[in-house]
GROMACS .gro file of N, CA and C in nm:
model
  417
    1UNK      N    1  10.139   9.624  10.779
    1UNK     CA    2  10.106   9.638  10.919
    1UNK      C    3  10.225   9.597  11.004
    2UNK      N    4  10.294   9.491  10.963
    2UNK     CA    5  10.411   9.445  11.038
    2UNK      C    6  10.519   9.552  11.043
    3UNK      N    7  10.544   9.619  10.931
    3UNK     CA    8  10.645   9.725  10.928
    3UNK      C    9  10.607   9.840  11.021
    4UNK      N   10  10.480   9.875  11.025
    4UNK     CA   11  10.434   9.983  11.112
    4UNK      C   12  10.450   9.944  11.258
    5UNK      N   13  10.415   9.821  11.291
    5UNK     CA   14  10.433   9.773  11.428
    5UNK      C   15  10.582   9.775  11.466
    6UNK      N   16  10.667   9.733  11.375
    6UNK     CA   17  10.811   9.735  11.399
    6UNK      C   18  10.858   9.880  11.420
    7UNK      N   19  10.805   9.974  11.339
    7UNK     CA   20  10.838  10.116  11.357
    7UNK      C   21  10.809  10.162  11.499
    8UNK      N   22  10.691  10.129  11.548
    8UNK     CA   23  10.649  10.173  11.682
    8UNK      C   24  10.736  10.108  11.789
    9UNK      N   25  10.766   9.982  11.773
    9UNK     CA   26  10.848   9.912  11.872
    9UNK      C   27  10.991   9.965  11.876
   10UNK      N   28  11.036  10.026  11.769
   10UNK     CA   29  11.172  10.080  11.762
   10UNK      C   30  11.182  10.224  11.812
   11UNK      N   31  11.070  10.282  11.851
   11UNK     CA   32  11.076  10.421  11.900
   11UNK      C   33  11.170  10.425  12.019
   12UNK      N   34  11.264  10.514  12.010
   12UNK     CA   35  11.367  10.527  12.113
   12UNK      C   36  11.308  10.585  12.242
   13UNK      N   37  11.363  10.545  12.353
   13UNK     CA   38  11.316  10.599  12.481
   13UNK      C   39  11.341  10.749  12.491
   14UNK      N   40  11.438  10.802  12.414
   14UNK     CA   41  11.462  10.946  12.419
   14UNK      C   42  11.347  11.025  12.358
   15UNK      N   43  11.257  10.957  12.287
   15UNK     CA   44  11.140  11.025  12.233
   15UNK      C   45  11.034  11.047  12.341
   16UNK      N   46  11.057  10.993  12.460
   16UNK     CA   47  10.967  11.018  12.572
   16UNK      C   48  10.962  11.169  12.602
   17UNK      N   49  11.075  11.237  12.586
   17UNK     CA   50  11.076  11.382  12.607
   17UNK      C   51  10.984  11.452  12.507
   18UNK      N   52  10.982  11.405  12.384
   18UNK     CA   53  10.893  11.463  12.283
   18UNK      C   54  10.747  11.438  12.320
   19UNK      N   55  10.716  11.319  12.368
   19UNK     CA   56  10.579  11.289  12.411
   19UNK      C   57  10.540  11.381  12.527
   20UNK      N   58  10.629  11.401  12.621
   20UNK     CA   59  10.600  11.492  12.733
   20UNK      C   60  10.574  11.634  12.682
   21UNK      N   61  10.655  11.679  12.586
   21UNK     CA   62  10.636  11.811  12.528
   21UNK      C   63  10.499  11.822  12.461
   22UNK      N   64  10.461  11.719  12.386
   22UNK     CA   65  10.332  11.720  12.317
   22UNK      C   66  10.216  11.719  12.414
   23UNK      N   67  10.227  11.643  12.523
   23UNK     CA   68  10.119  11.639  12.622
   23UNK      C   69  10.106  11.774  12.696
   24UNK      N   70  10.218  11.839  12.721
   24UNK     CA   71  10.216  11.972  12.783
   24UNK      C   72  10.152  12.072  12.686
   25UNK      N   73  10.193  12.066  12.560
   25UNK     CA   74  10.135  12.154  12.458
   25UNK      C   75   9.984  12.132  12.447
   26UNK      N   76   9.942  12.007  12.454
   26UNK     CA   77   9.798  11.978  12.446
   26UNK      C   78   9.723  12.041  12.562
   27UNK      N   79   9.778  12.033  12.683
   27UNK     CA   80   9.713  12.096  12.799
   27UNK      C   81   9.703  12.247  12.780
   28UNK      N   82   9.810  12.309  12.740
   28UNK     CA   83   9.809  12.454  12.721
   28UNK      C   84   9.706  12.493  12.615
   29UNK      N   85   9.702  12.418  12.506
   29UNK     CA   86   9.607  12.446  12.400
   29UNK      C   87   9.463  12.427  12.450
   30UNK      N   88   9.436  12.313  12.511
   30UNK     CA   89   9.301  12.282  12.557
   30UNK      C   90   9.250  12.386  12.655
   31UNK      N   91   9.334  12.429  12.747
   31UNK     CA   92   9.291  12.524  12.848
   31UNK      C   93   9.278  12.667  12.794
   32UNK      N   94   9.335  12.693  12.677
   32UNK     CA   95   9.320  12.825  12.616
   32UNK      C   96   9.196  12.833  12.529
   33UNK      N   97   9.156  12.720  12.471
   33UNK     CA   98   9.044  12.725  12.376
   33UNK      C   99   8.913  12.674  12.436
   34UNK      N  100   8.919  12.613  12.553
   34UNK     CA  101   8.797  12.559  12.614
   34UNK      C  102   8.783  12.612  12.756
   35UNK      N  103   8.663  12.610  12.805
   35UNK     CA  104   8.636  12.654  12.942
   35UNK      C  105   8.583  12.535  13.020
   36UNK      N  106   8.662  12.491  13.117
   36UNK     CA  107   8.625  12.379  13.201
   36UNK      C  108   8.558  12.427  13.330
   37UNK      N  109   8.527  12.556  13.336
   37UNK     CA  110   8.459  12.610  13.453
   37UNK      C  111   8.549  12.649  13.567
   38UNK      N  112   8.678  12.664  13.541
   38UNK     CA  113   8.773  12.702  13.646
   38UNK      C  114   8.774  12.855  13.658
   39UNK      N  115   8.750  12.903  13.778
   39UNK     CA  116   8.739  13.047  13.801
   39UNK      C  117   8.874  13.101  13.847
   40UNK      N  118   8.927  13.201  13.774
   40UNK     CA  119   9.056  13.259  13.813
   40UNK      C  120   9.051  13.329  13.947
   41UNK      N  121   9.156  13.312  14.026
   41UNK     CA  122   9.174  13.392  14.148
   41UNK      C  123   9.223  13.530  14.106
   42UNK      N  124   9.233  13.620  14.202
   42UNK     CA  125   9.279  13.757  14.173
   42UNK      C  126   9.412  13.754  14.100
   43UNK      N  127   9.417  13.822  13.986
   43UNK     CA  128   9.541  13.833  13.909
   43UNK      C  129   9.577  13.711  13.827
   44UNK      N  130   9.496  13.610  13.832
   44UNK     CA  131   9.524  13.486  13.762
   44UNK      C  132   9.456  13.487  13.625
   45UNK      N  133   9.524  13.433  13.525
   45UNK     CA  134   9.464  13.423  13.392
   45UNK      C  135   9.374  13.299  13.384
   46UNK      N  136   9.295  13.295  13.280
   46UNK     CA  137   9.210  13.179  13.252
   46UNK      C  138   9.295  13.052  13.245
   47UNK      N  139   9.407  13.060  13.174
   47UNK     CA  140   9.498  12.945  13.162
   47UNK      C  141   9.554  12.905  13.298
   48UNK      N  142   9.602  12.999  13.374
   48UNK     CA  143   9.658  12.969  13.506
   48UNK      C  144   9.555  12.905  13.599
   49UNK      N  145   9.432  12.950  13.592
   49UNK     CA  146   9.326  12.892  13.675
   49UNK      C  147   9.304  12.745  13.639
   50UNK      N  148   9.302  12.716  13.511
   50UNK     CA  149   9.282  12.578  13.467
   50UNK      C  150   9.400  12.488  13.507
   51UNK      N  151   9.521  12.538  13.489
   51UNK     CA  152   9.638  12.460  13.530
   51UNK      C  153   9.635  12.433  13.680
   52UNK      N  154   9.599  12.534  13.758
   52UNK     CA  155   9.590  12.518  13.904
   52UNK      C  156   9.485  12.414  13.941
   53UNK      N  157   9.366  12.428  13.885
   53UNK     CA  158   9.255  12.337  13.918
   53UNK      C  159   9.285  12.192  13.878
   54UNK      N  160   9.357  12.174  13.768
   54UNK     CA  161   9.392  12.038  13.723
   54UNK      C  162   9.521  11.988  13.785
   55UNK      N  163   9.589  12.072  13.864
   55UNK     CA  164   9.713  12.032  13.930
   55UNK      C  165   9.827  12.007  13.834
   56UNK      N  166   9.836  12.091  13.732
   56UNK     CA  167   9.939  12.076  13.629
   56UNK      C  168  10.025  12.201  13.629
   57UNK      N  169  10.156  12.181  13.653
   57UNK     CA  170  10.248  12.295  13.653
   57UNK      C  171  10.348  12.290  13.538
   58UNK      N  172  10.370  12.171  13.482
   58UNK     CA  173  10.474  12.156  13.381
   58UNK      C  174  10.451  12.030  13.299
   59UNK      N  175  10.543  12.001  13.209
   59UNK     CA  176  10.527  11.887  13.120
   59UNK      C  177  10.531  11.754  13.194
   60UNK      N  178  10.604  11.748  13.305
   60UNK     CA  179  10.608  11.624  13.384
   60UNK      C  180  10.470  11.594  13.442
   61UNK      N  181  10.403  11.697  13.493
   61UNK     CA  182  10.267  11.679  13.545
   61UNK      C  183  10.172  11.637  13.434
   62UNK      N  184  10.183  11.701  13.318
   62UNK     CA  185  10.096  11.666  13.204
   62UNK      C  186  10.117  11.520  13.165
   63UNK      N  187  10.239  11.474  13.169
   63UNK     CA  188  10.270  11.334  13.137
   63UNK      C  189  10.215  11.240  13.244
   64UNK      N  190  10.243  11.272  13.370
   64UNK     CA  191  10.202  11.184  13.481
   64UNK      C  192  10.050  11.171  13.491
   65UNK      N  193   9.979  11.275  13.455
   65UNK     CA  194   9.833  11.275  13.467
   65UNK      C  195   9.763  11.227  13.340
   66UNK      N  196   9.842  11.185  13.241
   66UNK     CA  197   9.786  11.130  13.117
   66UNK      C  198   9.788  10.978  13.126
   67UNK      N  199   9.702  10.915  13.046
   67UNK     CA  200   9.690  10.770  13.051
   67UNK      C  201   9.689  10.712  12.910
   68UNK      N  202   9.777  10.617  12.887
   68UNK     CA  203   9.779  10.546  12.759
   68UNK      C  204   9.653  10.463  12.749
   69UNK      N  205   9.580  10.479  12.640
   69UNK     CA  206   9.457  10.404  12.618
   69UNK      C  207   9.484  10.284  12.530
   70UNK      N  208   9.543  10.308  12.413
   70UNK     CA  209   9.578  10.199  12.322
   70UNK      C  210   9.661  10.252  12.208
   71UNK      N  211   9.716  10.161  12.131
   71UNK     CA  212   9.791  10.195  12.011
   71UNK      C  213   9.719  10.134  11.893
   72UNK      N  214   9.697  10.215  11.790
   72UNK     CA  215   9.629  10.165  11.671
   72UNK      C  216   9.720  10.178  11.550
   73UNK      N  217   9.719  10.076  11.469
   73UNK     CA  218   9.787  10.080  11.341
   73UNK      C  219   9.678  10.089  11.235
   74UNK      N  220   9.691  10.186  11.148
   74UNK     CA  221   9.586  10.208  11.048
   74UNK      C  222   9.597  10.104  10.937
   75UNK      N  223   9.494  10.022  10.923
   75UNK     CA  224   9.495   9.918  10.821
   75UNK      C  225   9.368   9.919  10.737
   76UNK      N  226   9.291  10.030  10.742
   76UNK     CA  227   9.170  10.035  10.661
   76UNK      C  228   9.204  10.084  10.521
   77UNK      N  229   9.111  10.078  10.430
   77UNK     CA  230   9.137  10.104  10.288
   77UNK      C  231   9.191  10.244  10.262
   78UNK      N  232   9.146  10.346  10.335
   78UNK     CA  233   9.200  10.480  10.313
   78UNK      C  234   9.349  10.485  10.341
   79UNK      N  235   9.394  10.419  10.447
   79UNK     CA  236   9.535  10.420  10.482
   79UNK      C  237   9.618  10.340  10.384
   80UNK      N  238   9.557  10.241  10.319
   80UNK     CA  239   9.631  10.164  10.220
   80UNK      C  240   9.676  10.252  10.104
   81UNK      N  241   9.608  10.364  10.083
   81UNK     CA  242   9.643  10.454   9.973
   81UNK      C  243   9.745  10.559  10.014
   82UNK      N  244   9.785  10.563  10.140
   82UNK     CA  245   9.881  10.662  10.186
   82UNK      C  246  10.023  10.612  10.162
   83UNK      N  247  10.113  10.704  10.134
   83UNK     CA  248  10.251  10.667  10.107
   83UNK      C  249  10.326  10.628  10.234
   84UNK      N  250  10.295  10.695  10.345
   84UNK     CA  251  10.364  10.669  10.471
   84UNK      C  252  10.294  10.560  10.552
   85UNK      N  253  10.365  10.510  10.652
   85UNK     CA  254  10.309  10.413  10.747
   85UNK      C  255  10.273  10.491  10.874
   86UNK      N  256  10.152  10.472  10.924
   86UNK     CA  257  10.104  10.549  11.038
   86UNK      C  258  10.058  10.460  11.152
   87UNK      N  259  10.080  10.510  11.272
   87UNK     CA  260  10.022  10.452  11.392
   87UNK      C  261   9.975  10.568  11.478
   88UNK      N  262   9.874  10.541  11.558
   88UNK     CA  263   9.823  10.641  11.653
   88UNK      C  264   9.834  10.581  11.792
   89UNK      N  265   9.897  10.655  11.882
   89UNK     CA  266   9.902  10.617  12.022
   89UNK      C  267   9.793  10.698  12.091
   90UNK      N  268   9.687  10.630  12.134
   90UNK     CA  269   9.572  10.697  12.194
   90UNK      C  270   9.600  10.724  12.342
   91UNK      N  271   9.583  10.849  12.379
   91UNK     CA  272   9.612  10.891  12.516
   91UNK      C  273   9.496  10.975  12.568
   92UNK      N  274   9.454  10.945  12.690
   92UNK     CA  275   9.360  11.032  12.760
   92UNK      C  276   9.448  11.135  12.830
   93UNK      N  277   9.446  11.257  12.779
   93UNK     CA  278   9.539  11.360  12.827
   93UNK      C  279   9.501  11.412  12.965
   94UNK      N  280   9.594  11.485  13.024
   94UNK     CA  281   9.571  11.543  13.156
   94UNK      C  282   9.458  11.645  13.155
   95UNK      N  283   9.426  11.698  13.037
   95UNK     CA  284   9.314  11.792  13.026
   95UNK      C  285   9.183  11.719  12.995
   96UNK      N  286   9.188  11.588  13.007
   96UNK     CA  287   9.070  11.502  12.990
   96UNK      C  288   9.018  11.498  12.847
   97UNK      N  289   9.111  11.496  12.751
   97UNK     CA  290   9.076  11.482  12.610
   97UNK      C  291   9.140  11.354  12.557
   98UNK      N  292   9.069  11.283  12.474
   98UNK     CA  293   9.127  11.167  12.407
   98UNK      C  294   9.196  11.218  12.281
   99UNK      N  295   9.328  11.198  12.277
   99UNK     CA  296   9.407  11.248  12.165
   99UNK      C  297   9.485  11.133  12.103
  100UNK      N  298   9.543  11.161  11.987
  100UNK     CA  299   9.630  11.065  11.919
  100UNK      C  300   9.768  11.126  11.903
  101UNK      N  301   9.869  11.055  11.952
  101UNK     CA  302  10.007  11.088  11.919
  101UNK      C  303  10.031  11.020  11.785
  102UNK      N  304  10.071  11.097  11.685
  102UNK     CA  305  10.084  11.047  11.549
  102UNK      C  306  10.227  10.998  11.526
  103UNK      N  307  10.238  10.874  11.480
  103UNK     CA  308  10.367  10.815  11.443
  103UNK      C  309  10.364  10.796  11.292
  104UNK      N  310  10.462  10.857  11.226
  104UNK     CA  311  10.473  10.848  11.080
  104UNK      C  312  10.608  10.788  11.046
  105UNK      N  313  10.606  10.673  10.982
  105UNK     CA  314  10.729  10.604  10.943
  105UNK      C  315  10.826  10.590  11.061
  106UNK      N  316  10.771  10.560  11.178
  106UNK     CA  317  10.853  10.534  11.296
  106UNK      C  318  10.894  10.656  11.375
  107UNK      N  319  10.852  10.775  11.334
  107UNK     CA  320  10.885  10.898  11.404
  107UNK      C  321  10.760  10.960  11.463
  108UNK      N  322  10.767  11.001  11.587
  108UNK     CA  323  10.657  11.075  11.647
  108UNK      C  324  10.660  11.214  11.586
  109UNK      N  325  10.548  11.255  11.525
  109UNK     CA  326  10.548  11.384  11.456
  109UNK      C  327  10.461  11.490  11.523
  110UNK      N  328  10.356  11.450  11.592
  110UNK     CA  329  10.265  11.551  11.649
  110UNK      C  330  10.153  11.480  11.724
  111UNK      N  331  10.057  11.558  11.772
  111UNK     CA  332   9.934  11.503  11.826
  111UNK      C  333   9.818  11.571  11.755
  112UNK      N  334   9.704  11.508  11.761
  112UNK     CA  335   9.582  11.566  11.707
  112UNK      C  336   9.464  11.502  11.780
  113UNK      N  337   9.345  11.546  11.745
  113UNK     CA  338   9.226  11.489  11.806
  113UNK      C  339   9.216  11.341  11.773
  114UNK      N  340   9.151  11.269  11.860
  114UNK     CA  341   9.121  11.128  11.833
  114UNK      C  342   9.039  11.121  11.704
  115UNK      N  343   9.071  11.027  11.620
  115UNK     CA  344   8.996  11.010  11.496
  115UNK      C  345   9.043  11.100  11.383
  116UNK      N  346   9.159  11.161  11.399
  116UNK     CA  347   9.212  11.248  11.295
  116UNK      C  348   9.231  11.171  11.164
  117UNK      N  349   9.221  11.240  11.053
  117UNK     CA  350   9.246  11.178  10.923
  117UNK      C  351   9.397  11.184  10.896
  118UNK      N  352   9.460  11.070  10.890
  118UNK     CA  353   9.605  11.065  10.879
  118UNK      C  354   9.657  11.114  10.744
  119UNK      N  355   9.574  11.115  10.642
  119UNK     CA  356   9.616  11.166  10.513
  119UNK      C  357   9.659  11.312  10.517
  120UNK      N  358   9.611  11.385  10.619
  120UNK     CA  359   9.650  11.525  10.636
  120UNK      C  360   9.800  11.541  10.658
  121UNK      N  361   9.863  11.436  10.708
  121UNK     CA  362  10.004  11.442  10.743
  121UNK      C  363  10.096  11.394  10.632
  122UNK      N  364  10.038  11.354  10.519
  122UNK     CA  365  10.118  11.303  10.408
  122UNK      C  366  10.217  11.408  10.357
  123UNK      N  367  10.167  11.524  10.321
  123UNK     CA  368  10.253  11.628  10.264
  123UNK      C  369  10.316  11.716  10.370
  124UNK      N  370  10.249  11.732  10.482
  124UNK     CA  371  10.296  11.824  10.584
  124UNK      C  372  10.281  11.761  10.722
  125UNK      N  373  10.394  11.720  10.779
  125UNK     CA  374  10.390  11.654  10.911
  125UNK      C  375  10.345  11.747  11.022
  126UNK      N  376  10.352  11.877  10.999
  126UNK     CA  377  10.312  11.974  11.101
  126UNK      C  378  10.169  12.024  11.080
  127UNK      N  379  10.091  11.951  11.005
  127UNK     CA  380   9.955  11.994  10.973
  127UNK      C  381   9.875  12.031  11.097
  128UNK      N  382   9.875  11.945  11.199
  128UNK     CA  383   9.795  11.971  11.319
  128UNK      C  384   9.848  12.091  11.397
  129UNK      N  385   9.980  12.106  11.402
  129UNK     CA  386  10.038  12.221  11.474
  129UNK      C  387   9.998  12.352  11.406
  130UNK      N  388  10.002  12.354  11.275
  130UNK     CA  389   9.960  12.474  11.201
  130UNK      C  390   9.813  12.504  11.230
  131UNK      N  391   9.731  12.399  11.232
  131UNK     CA  392   9.588  12.416  11.261
  131UNK      C  393   9.568  12.473  11.403
  132UNK      N  394   9.643  12.421  11.500
  132UNK     CA  395   9.632  12.472  11.638
  132UNK      C  396   9.676  12.619  11.646
  133UNK      N  397   9.786  12.650  11.579
  133UNK     CA  398   9.836  12.789  11.581
  133UNK      C  399   9.735  12.884  11.518
  134UNK      N  400   9.666  12.840  11.414
  134UNK     CA  401   9.563  12.922  11.353
  134UNK      C  402   9.449  12.950  11.451
  135UNK      N  403   9.409  12.848  11.526
  135UNK     CA  404   9.303  12.866  11.626
  135UNK      C  405   9.350  12.964  11.734
  136UNK      N  406   9.471  12.946  11.784
  136UNK     CA  407   9.522  13.034  11.890
  136UNK      C  408   9.536  13.178  11.842
  137UNK      N  409   9.568  13.197  11.716
  137UNK     CA  410   9.585  13.333  11.665
  137UNK      C  411   9.454  13.410  11.659
  138UNK      N  412   9.341  13.338  11.667
  138UNK     CA  413   9.210  13.403  11.661
  138UNK      C  414   9.152  13.434  11.798
  139UNK      N  415   9.220  13.393  11.904
  139UNK     CA  416   9.165  13.422  12.037
  139UNK      C  417   9.248  13.527  12.110
   0.00000   0.00000   0.00000
C-alpha cells in the first residue's frame, strides 16, 4: 500500500493534461451513449445539444466542471493477487458520472466506471478504451 501511495504522490504535474484529456473523452462518450434529455436546436447533433446544455466546449471545461471525490488504493484480497499496483482517483465528471481514473504502477492509464475490476487492466492497460470503442462502434 505504501508503494502505491508513493506512486500516486509522484505523479508529475504534466500528467494533468492527460487527466483533462480523459475527462473530455468521458464527456464525449457519456453524451453519445446516454440521453440526458437535452433537445437539439436546428442543425445541432445530440452530442452538441448535450455539450451546450452542460456548458462544456472543450477539455478545460470538462476539467473545471469535474470534482475530485477521493483517491482509493486497492488493498482487498483480489488486488493482493494482481501483479501491478493500482489506485483509483474517484471523480464526479462534468457529465455527472462517478468515474475512476486508473493509476497502474504510478502511471495514469485510463478511466472507467466507478467500481471497475482492476484485474482487467493487468494484461491490457487499454481495456476500458477498447470497451468504449466497441460500444461507440455499435451506435
